[in-house]
XYZ file of C-alpha atoms in Angstrom:
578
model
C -5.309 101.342 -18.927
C -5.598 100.565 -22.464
C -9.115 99.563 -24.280
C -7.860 96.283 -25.140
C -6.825 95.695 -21.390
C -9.987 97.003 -20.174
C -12.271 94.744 -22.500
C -9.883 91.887 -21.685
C -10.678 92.152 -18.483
C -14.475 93.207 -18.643
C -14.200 89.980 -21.201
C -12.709 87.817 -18.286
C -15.535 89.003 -15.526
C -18.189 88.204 -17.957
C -16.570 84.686 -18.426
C -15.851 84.057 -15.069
C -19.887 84.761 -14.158
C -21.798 83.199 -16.913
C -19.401 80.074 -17.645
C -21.286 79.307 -20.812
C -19.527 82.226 -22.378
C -16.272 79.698 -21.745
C -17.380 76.791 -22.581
C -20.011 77.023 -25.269
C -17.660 78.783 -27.899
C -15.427 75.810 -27.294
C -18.519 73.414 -27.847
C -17.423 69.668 -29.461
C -20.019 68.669 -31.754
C -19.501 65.368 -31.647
C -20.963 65.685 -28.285
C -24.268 66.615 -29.609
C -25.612 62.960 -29.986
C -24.600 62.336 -26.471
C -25.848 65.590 -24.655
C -29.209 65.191 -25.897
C -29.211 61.417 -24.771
C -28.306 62.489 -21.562
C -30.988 65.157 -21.583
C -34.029 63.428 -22.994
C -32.998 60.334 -20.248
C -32.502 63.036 -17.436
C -35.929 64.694 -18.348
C -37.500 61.022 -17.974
C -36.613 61.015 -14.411
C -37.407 64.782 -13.884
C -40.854 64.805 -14.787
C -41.956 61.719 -12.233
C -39.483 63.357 -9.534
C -40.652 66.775 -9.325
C -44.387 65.801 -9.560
C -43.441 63.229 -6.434
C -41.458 66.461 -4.652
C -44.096 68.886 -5.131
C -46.879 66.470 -3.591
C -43.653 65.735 -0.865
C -43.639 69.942 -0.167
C -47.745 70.382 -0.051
C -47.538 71.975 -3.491
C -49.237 71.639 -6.695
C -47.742 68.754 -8.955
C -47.062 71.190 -11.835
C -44.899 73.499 -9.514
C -42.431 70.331 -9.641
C -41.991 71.081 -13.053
C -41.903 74.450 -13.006
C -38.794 74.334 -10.548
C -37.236 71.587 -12.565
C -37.661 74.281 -15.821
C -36.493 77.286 -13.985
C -33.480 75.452 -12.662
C -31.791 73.908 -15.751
C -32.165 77.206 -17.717
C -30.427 79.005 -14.984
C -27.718 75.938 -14.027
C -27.315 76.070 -17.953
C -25.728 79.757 -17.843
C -24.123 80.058 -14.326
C -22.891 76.387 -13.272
C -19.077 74.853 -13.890
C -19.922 71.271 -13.773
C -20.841 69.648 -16.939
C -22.848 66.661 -15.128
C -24.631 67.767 -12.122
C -28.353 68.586 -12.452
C -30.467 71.018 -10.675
C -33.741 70.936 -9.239
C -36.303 69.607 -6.836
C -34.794 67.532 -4.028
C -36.750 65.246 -1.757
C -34.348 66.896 1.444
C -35.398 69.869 0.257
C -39.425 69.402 -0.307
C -40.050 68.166 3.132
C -37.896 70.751 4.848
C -40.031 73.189 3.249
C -43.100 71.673 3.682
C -42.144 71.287 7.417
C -40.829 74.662 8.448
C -43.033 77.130 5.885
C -45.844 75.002 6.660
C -45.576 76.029 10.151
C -45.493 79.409 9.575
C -48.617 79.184 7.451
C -50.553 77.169 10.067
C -53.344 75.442 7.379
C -53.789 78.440 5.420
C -52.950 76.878 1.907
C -53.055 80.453 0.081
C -50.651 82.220 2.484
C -48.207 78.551 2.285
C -48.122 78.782 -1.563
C -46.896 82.557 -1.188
C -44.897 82.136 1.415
C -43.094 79.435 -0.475
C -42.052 81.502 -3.105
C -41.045 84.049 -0.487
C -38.522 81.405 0.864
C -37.554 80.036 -2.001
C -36.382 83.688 -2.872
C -34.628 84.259 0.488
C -32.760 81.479 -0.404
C -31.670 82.533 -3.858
C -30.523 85.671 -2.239
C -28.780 84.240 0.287
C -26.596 82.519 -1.921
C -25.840 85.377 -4.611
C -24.843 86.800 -1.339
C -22.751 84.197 0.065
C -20.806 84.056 -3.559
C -20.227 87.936 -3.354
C -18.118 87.686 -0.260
C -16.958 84.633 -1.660
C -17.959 82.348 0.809
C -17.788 79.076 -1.036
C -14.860 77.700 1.205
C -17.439 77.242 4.557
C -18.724 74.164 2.679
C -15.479 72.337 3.961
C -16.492 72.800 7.780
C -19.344 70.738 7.697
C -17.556 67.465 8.277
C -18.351 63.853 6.335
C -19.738 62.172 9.085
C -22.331 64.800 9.749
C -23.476 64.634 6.508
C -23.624 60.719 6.394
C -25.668 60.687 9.341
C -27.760 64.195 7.912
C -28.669 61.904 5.351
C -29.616 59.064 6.581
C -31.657 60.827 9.052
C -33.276 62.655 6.375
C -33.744 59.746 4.386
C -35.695 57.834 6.992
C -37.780 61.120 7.819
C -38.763 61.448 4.259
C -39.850 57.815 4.186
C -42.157 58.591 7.222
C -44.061 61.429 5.815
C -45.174 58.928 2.712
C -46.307 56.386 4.865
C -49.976 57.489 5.204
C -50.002 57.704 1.290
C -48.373 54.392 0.733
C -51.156 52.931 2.722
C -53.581 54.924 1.783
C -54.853 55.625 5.256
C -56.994 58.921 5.349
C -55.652 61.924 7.926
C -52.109 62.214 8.724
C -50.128 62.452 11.839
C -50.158 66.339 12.676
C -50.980 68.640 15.561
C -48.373 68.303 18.480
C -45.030 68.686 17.548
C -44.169 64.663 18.475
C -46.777 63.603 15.704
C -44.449 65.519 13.058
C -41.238 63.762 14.204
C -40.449 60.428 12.301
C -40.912 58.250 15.473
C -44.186 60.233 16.061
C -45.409 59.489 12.294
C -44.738 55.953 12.684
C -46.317 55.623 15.782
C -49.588 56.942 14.009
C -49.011 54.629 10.606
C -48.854 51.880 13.489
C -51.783 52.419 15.268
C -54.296 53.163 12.349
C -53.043 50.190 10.120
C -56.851 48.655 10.322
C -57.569 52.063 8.260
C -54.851 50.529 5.498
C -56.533 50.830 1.740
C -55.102 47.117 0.621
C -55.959 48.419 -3.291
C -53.776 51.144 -2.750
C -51.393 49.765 -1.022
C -50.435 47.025 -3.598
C -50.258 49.661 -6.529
C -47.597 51.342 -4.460
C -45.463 48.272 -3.185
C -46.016 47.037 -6.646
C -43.895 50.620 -8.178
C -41.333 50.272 -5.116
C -40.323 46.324 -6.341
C -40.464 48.006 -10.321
C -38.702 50.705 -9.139
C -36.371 48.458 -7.511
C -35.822 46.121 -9.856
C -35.267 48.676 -12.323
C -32.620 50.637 -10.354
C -30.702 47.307 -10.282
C -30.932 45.665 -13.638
C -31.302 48.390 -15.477
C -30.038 51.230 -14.249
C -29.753 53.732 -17.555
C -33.882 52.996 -18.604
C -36.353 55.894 -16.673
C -37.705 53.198 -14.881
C -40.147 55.728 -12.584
C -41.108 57.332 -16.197
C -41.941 53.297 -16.928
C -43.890 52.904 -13.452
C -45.998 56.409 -13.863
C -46.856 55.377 -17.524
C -47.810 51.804 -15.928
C -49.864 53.125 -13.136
C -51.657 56.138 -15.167
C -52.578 53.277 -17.560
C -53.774 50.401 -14.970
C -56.050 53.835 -13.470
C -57.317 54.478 -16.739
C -58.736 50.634 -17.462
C -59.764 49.944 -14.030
C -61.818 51.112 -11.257
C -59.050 51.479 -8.641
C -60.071 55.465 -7.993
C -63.428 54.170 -7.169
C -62.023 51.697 -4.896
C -60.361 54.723 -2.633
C -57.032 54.637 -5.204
C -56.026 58.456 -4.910
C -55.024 60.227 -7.849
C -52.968 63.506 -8.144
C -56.057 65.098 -11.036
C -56.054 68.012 -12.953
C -52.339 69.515 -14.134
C -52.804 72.074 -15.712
C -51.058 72.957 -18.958
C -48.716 76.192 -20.095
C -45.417 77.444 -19.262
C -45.098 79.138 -15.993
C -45.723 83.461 -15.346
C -43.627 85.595 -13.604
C -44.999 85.099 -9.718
C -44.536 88.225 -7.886
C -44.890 86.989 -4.215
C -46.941 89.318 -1.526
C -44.194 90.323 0.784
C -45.284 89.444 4.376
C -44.959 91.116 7.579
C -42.002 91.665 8.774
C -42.631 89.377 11.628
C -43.423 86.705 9.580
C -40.658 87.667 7.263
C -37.838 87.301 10.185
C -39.704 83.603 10.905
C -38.666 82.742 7.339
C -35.197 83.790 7.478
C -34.062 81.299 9.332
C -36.032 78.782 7.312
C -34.374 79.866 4.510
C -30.773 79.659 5.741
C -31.342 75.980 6.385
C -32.551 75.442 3.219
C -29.330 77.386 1.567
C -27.530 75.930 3.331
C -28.717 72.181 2.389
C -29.285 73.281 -1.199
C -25.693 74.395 -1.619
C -24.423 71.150 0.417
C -26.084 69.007 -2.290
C -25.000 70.630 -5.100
C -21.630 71.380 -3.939
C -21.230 67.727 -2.879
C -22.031 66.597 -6.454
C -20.252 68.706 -8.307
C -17.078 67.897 -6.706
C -17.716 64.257 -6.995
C -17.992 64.566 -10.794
C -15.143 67.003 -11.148
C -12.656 64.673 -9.893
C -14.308 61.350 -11.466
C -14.181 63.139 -14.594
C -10.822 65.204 -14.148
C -12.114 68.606 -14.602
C -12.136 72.075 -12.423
C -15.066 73.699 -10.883
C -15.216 77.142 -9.066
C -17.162 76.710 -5.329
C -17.937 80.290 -5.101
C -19.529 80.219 -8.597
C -21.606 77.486 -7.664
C -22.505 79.610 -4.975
C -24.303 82.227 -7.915
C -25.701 79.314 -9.947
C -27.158 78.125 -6.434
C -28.635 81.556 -6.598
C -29.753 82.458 -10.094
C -31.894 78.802 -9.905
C -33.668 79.128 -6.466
C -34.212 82.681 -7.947
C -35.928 81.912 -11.466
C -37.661 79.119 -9.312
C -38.992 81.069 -6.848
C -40.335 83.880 -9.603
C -41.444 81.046 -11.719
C -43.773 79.606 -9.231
C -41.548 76.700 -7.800
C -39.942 76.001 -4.913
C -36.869 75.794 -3.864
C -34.118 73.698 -5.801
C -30.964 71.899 -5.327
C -28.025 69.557 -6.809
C -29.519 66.302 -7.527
C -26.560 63.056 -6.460
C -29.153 60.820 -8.550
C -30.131 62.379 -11.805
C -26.660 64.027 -11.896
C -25.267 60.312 -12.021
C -27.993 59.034 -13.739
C -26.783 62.087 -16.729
C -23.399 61.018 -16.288
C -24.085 57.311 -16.503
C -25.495 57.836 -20.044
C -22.957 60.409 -21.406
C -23.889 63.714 -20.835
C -20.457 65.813 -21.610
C -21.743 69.082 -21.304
C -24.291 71.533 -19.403
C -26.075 71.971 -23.009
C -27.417 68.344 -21.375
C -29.554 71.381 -19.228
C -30.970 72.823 -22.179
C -32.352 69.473 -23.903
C -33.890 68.791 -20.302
C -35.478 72.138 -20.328
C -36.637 71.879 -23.743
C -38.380 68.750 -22.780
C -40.144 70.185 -19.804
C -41.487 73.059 -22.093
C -43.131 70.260 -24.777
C -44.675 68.452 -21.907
C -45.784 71.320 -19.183
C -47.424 72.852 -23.096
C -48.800 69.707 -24.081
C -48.696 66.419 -21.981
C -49.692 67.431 -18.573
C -53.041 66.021 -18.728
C -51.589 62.587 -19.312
C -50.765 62.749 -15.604
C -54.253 63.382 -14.259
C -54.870 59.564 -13.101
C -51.156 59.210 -11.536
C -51.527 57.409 -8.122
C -50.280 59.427 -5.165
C -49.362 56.111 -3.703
C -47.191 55.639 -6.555
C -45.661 59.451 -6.113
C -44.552 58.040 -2.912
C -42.989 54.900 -4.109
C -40.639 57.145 -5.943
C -40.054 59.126 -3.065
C -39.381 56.538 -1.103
C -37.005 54.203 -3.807
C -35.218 57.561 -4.715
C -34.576 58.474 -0.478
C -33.027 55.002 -0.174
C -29.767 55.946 -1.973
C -29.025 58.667 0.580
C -28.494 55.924 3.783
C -24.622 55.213 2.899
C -24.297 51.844 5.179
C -21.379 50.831 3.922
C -20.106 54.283 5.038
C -21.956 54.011 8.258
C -20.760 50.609 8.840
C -16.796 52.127 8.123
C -16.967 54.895 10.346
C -17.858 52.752 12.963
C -14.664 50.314 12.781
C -12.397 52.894 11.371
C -13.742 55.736 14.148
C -15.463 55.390 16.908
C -15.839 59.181 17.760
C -17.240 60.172 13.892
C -20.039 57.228 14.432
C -20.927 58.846 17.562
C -20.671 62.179 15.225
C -23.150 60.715 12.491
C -25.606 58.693 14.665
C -26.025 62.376 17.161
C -27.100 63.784 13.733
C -29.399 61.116 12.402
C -31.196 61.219 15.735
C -31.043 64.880 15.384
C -32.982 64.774 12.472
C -35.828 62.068 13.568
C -36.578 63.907 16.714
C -36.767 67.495 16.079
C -37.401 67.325 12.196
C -35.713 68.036 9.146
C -35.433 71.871 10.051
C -33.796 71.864 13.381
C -32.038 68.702 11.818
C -30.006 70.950 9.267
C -28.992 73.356 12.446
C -27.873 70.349 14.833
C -25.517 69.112 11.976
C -24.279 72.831 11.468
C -23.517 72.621 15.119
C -21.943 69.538 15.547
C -19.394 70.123 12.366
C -18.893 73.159 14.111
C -17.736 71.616 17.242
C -15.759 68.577 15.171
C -14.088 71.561 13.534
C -13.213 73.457 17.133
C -12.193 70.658 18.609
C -9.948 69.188 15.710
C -7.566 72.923 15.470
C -7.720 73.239 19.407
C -6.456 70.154 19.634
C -4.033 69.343 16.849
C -1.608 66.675 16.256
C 1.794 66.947 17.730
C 4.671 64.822 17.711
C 8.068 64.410 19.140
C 10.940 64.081 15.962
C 13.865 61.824 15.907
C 16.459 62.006 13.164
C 16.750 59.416 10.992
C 20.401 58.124 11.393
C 22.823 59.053 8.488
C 20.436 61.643 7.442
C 19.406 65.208 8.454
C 15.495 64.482 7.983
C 13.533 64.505 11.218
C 10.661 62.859 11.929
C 7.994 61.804 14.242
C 9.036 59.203 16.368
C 4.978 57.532 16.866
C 5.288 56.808 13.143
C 8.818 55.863 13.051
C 9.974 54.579 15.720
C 13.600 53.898 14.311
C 14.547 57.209 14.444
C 16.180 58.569 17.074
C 16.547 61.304 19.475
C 19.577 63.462 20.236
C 20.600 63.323 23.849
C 20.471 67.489 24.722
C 17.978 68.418 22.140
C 14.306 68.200 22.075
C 12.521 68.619 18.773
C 8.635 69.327 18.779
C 6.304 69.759 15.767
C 2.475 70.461 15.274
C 0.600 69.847 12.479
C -1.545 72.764 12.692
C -1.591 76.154 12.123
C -1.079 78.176 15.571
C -3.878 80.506 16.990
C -5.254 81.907 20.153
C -7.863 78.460 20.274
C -5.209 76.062 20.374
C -1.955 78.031 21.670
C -2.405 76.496 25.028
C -3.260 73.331 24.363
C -0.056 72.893 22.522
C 1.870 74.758 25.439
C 0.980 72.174 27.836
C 1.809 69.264 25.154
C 4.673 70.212 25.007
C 5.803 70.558 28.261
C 4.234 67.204 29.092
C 6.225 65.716 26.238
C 9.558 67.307 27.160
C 9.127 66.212 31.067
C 8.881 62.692 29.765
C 12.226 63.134 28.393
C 15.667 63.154 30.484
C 16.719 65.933 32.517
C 20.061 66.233 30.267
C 17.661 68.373 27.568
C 18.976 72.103 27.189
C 17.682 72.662 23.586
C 14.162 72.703 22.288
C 13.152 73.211 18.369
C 9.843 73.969 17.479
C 9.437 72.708 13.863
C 6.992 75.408 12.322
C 7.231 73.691 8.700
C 3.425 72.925 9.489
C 2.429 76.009 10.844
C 2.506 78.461 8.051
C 0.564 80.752 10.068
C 1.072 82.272 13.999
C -1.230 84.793 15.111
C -0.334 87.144 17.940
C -2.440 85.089 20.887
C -0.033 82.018 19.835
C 2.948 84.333 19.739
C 2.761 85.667 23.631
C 2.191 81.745 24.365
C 5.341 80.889 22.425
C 7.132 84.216 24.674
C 5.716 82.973 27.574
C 7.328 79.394 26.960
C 10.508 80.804 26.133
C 10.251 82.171 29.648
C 9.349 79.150 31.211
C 11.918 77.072 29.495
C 14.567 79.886 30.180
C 14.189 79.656 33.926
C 14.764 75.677 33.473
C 18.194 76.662 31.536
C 16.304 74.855 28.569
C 17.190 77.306 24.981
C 14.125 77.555 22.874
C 14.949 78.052 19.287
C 12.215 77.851 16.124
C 13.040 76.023 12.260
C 11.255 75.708 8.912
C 8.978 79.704 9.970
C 7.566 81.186 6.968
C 8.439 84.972 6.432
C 4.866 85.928 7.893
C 5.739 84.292 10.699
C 9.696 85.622 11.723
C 7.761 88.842 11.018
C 5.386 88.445 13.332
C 8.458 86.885 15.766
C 10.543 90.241 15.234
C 7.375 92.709 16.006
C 6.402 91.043 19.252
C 10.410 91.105 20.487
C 10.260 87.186 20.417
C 13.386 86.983 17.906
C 15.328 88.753 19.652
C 14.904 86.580 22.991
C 15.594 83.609 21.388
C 18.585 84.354 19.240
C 17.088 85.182 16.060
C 14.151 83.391 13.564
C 15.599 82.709 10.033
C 13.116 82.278 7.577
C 12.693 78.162 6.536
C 15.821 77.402 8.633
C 16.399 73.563 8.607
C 16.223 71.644 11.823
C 19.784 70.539 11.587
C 21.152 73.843 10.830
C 19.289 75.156 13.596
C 20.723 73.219 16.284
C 24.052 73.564 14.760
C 23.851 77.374 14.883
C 22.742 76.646 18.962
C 25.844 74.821 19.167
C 28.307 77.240 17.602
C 26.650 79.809 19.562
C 26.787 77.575 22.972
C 30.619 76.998 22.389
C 31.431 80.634 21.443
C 30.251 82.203 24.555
């Protein structure tokens, strides 16, 4: 191998794993204006957000920040989409807060560290999951599941606020139902009399600004606007005296290098699956929004790269004293409703964090929690997708059941086992969709030699002595004998006078050996009946794997891609020759 070759190449890898090596040389300058735009507007929403998602995961307002920082630097180098942001989540917060909080059973100094912890399992998880490439099991997680995931989740989130909305003192904790969303109603319900009416009308008072400024003016940082408004009405009043909570002392400087204490190994293995929900989640937000953007805005992203930018930002998070991070749907559209072209938009956002973590943090010491959880609240609401909901419930009756099993998953065993009821059920949408695939009877179309299904056109029409069978699957050892009895089902409803069947493989580019001995075994069958059994449109894999098993041979020979037509032409010349 030449040098040139081998720095080509070495030049390629490098490309391939830090994007901005791609795209930055290639930079448009008359982007500039627009990137930093995008990320001074992106920042405004940032700073409110991950002080609201750090008091949403138990944490320490500035580790919001710190996350948000870590993230963009690292989505800056190792992400493909040029709109999505990275960072705290609201999903994300109160699955951590809810499963590592467990673990940690009060003890605020072991949560913090075991926070980190996790949010470093799942940085690892994912550099692993992109080094065996693993960005394609996105795809089994089905829409519905997510739709109802998130609406679940949404609702959840809203629950845990409640107490601060109100500004009742305690919270609903102890026995598992208290920590369930009908559980923390129950206890917002029954302690209303406890209701601080000063702090609730600060809060109800950001949700209608918030509100109002998501729908009349959706490009202006209206929860920047609201903090600002609230920090200032604290500062000229006497609402903390009145019982008004406030978040208090940030305090100022970039964040250190946190070094987690590694944990037992018991406690260790209770994280890991913690973690793997979390990865999991993280990777279906970002993944989610990245693709929405890519094809919105005609451009190509890499999945399994996401995968590593997924890691290298719960990673810098986690050793920068954050928590774990995720793709943001809203501030990703909120950067692409203003312009952002570019990930450079990353850098300005990052740059911004820097000024205010080194200089404005103590601006932020009279924020109202209440209003931390009017943002959390206003900024959940986007993930119920009615009109979606309402769709999948005239279009298909089976996905509503789908999404509504894991909505309720999520309000009555939590956000954590939430995540792994979801995993399951897209599991078993995805088992049950290639074990039972579609199949359909063809007819020709007259005048033609294209065959078709006859349930979607019914003009075509069937040849008296031939039976032609299709399934628009590939064919494994899960589904081989559901299609087996299909077809036999199908061909009995046809007249006796059939002595030729043709499997159409043109949608089967695959057979694996388990569907092979079923396809032998019908051969069999059919044989005894007098019934032929010959096989059009195989792929070369697959005549390959007909020759090795002997299956070829029995029925007269596979040619690779043979037409239907010249199939049973071939059966005919043979039928009349013998």
């Amino acid at each position: 191998m030449s040098k040139e070759h081998l720095k080509e190449r070495i030049s390629r890898r490098f490309s391939s794993t830090l994007p901005v090596l791609e795209w930055l040389p290639q930079y448009d300058r008359s982007w500039l204006r627009l990137d930093i735009v995008a990320g001074i507007t992106v920042a405004a929403a940032v700073i409110p957000e991950g002080l609201a998602y750090a008091s949403l995961a138990n944490l320490p307002p500035e580790t919001g920040l710190y996350a948000g920082l870590m993230a963009a630097i690292a989505y800056l180098f190792l992400g493909t989409s040029r709109q999505v942001m990275v960072g705290p989540t609201s999903a994300l917060a109160i699955l951590l807060a809810s499963g590592v909080g467990a673990v940690a059973g009060g003890n605020s100094a072991s949560y913090a560290s075991l926070v980190i912890v996790t949010t470093i399992l799942v940085g690892i998880f994912a550099v692993i999951a992109w080094a065996f490439r693993l960005g394609f099991l996105v795809h089994f997680i089905s829409g519905s599941v997510l739709t109802g995931f998130s609406a679940g989740a949404a609702l959840y989130i809203m629950s845990t606020q409640l107490d601060k909305l109100f500004g009742i003192e305690g919270s609903a904790s102890g026995a598992f139902f208290w920590e369930t969303f009908f559980g923390r109603i129950w206890y917002t319900g029954t302690h209303l009399v406890e209701t601080n009416p000063e702090t609730l009308a600060v809060g109800l008072a950001g949700i209608v600004l918030l509100v109002l400024g998501e729908r009349y003016l959706p490009r202006v940082p209206s929860a920047l606007i609201v903090v600002v408004l609230s920090i200032v009405l604290m500062s000229v009043t006497n609402l903390q005296a009145r019982g008004v909570a406030i978040v208090g002392s940030i305090p100022s400087g970039l964040p250190s290098l946190t070094v987690p204490t590694v944990p037992s190994i018991s406690t260790l293995g209770t994280l890991v699956p913690i973690a793997a929900a979390l990865f999991l989640l993280s990777y279906v937000e970002g993944i989610s929004a990245v693709e929405t953007f890519a094809r919105r805005r005609d451009y190509r992203t890499d999945a399994n790269q996401e995968l590593l930018a997924d890691g290298g930002a719960n990673l810098a998070a986690g050793f920068g004293g954050g928590f774990v991070v995720g793709g943001s749907m809203s501030r990703s559209a909120l950067n692409d409703a203003v312009g952002g072209k570019t990930q450079l938009t990353n850098a300005v956002v990052a740059l911004v964090l820097v000024v205010v973590l080194l200089f404005l943090t103590e601006m932020f010491t009279n924020l109202p929690e209440t209003v931390l959880a009017a943002i959390v609240i206003v900024a959940v609401t986007g993930l119920i997708d009615t009109s979606e909901i309402h769709q999948l419930y005239h279009v298909s009756k089976s996905e509503f059941v789908i999404a509504m099993a894991a909505l309720l998953g999520v309000l009555t065993v939590g956000m954590l086992w939430g995540v792994f009821v979801g995993v399951v059920l897209s599991l078993l949408v995805a088992i049950s969709r290639v074990s039972r695939p579609s199949t359909h009877e063809l007819g020709q179309i007259t005048g033609t030699d294209h065959f078709v299904a006859l349930d979607v056109y019914p003009a075509a029409t069937t040849i008296s002595d031939v039976f032609v069978y299709r399934v628009e699957a590939e064919l494994f050892y899960a589904n081989a004998d559901t299609v087996r009895t299909d077809l036999l089902e199908r061909l009995a409803e046809r007249d006796s006078d059939v002595e030729l069947v043709v499997f159409d493989l043109t949608s089967s580019s695959t057979v694996d050996f388990g569907a092979a001995q079923m396809l032998d075994k019908l051969e069999q069958k059919l044989d005894s009946r007098g019934i032929d059994l010959r096989f059009a449109g195989a792929e070369s894999e697959v005549v390959q794997m007909f020759e090795t098993t002997g299956l070829a041979a029995n029925v007269g020979g596979v040619e690779p891609e043979e037409p239907i037509d010249d199939v049973i032409d071939r059966w005919r010349t043979e039928r009349s020759s013998s």
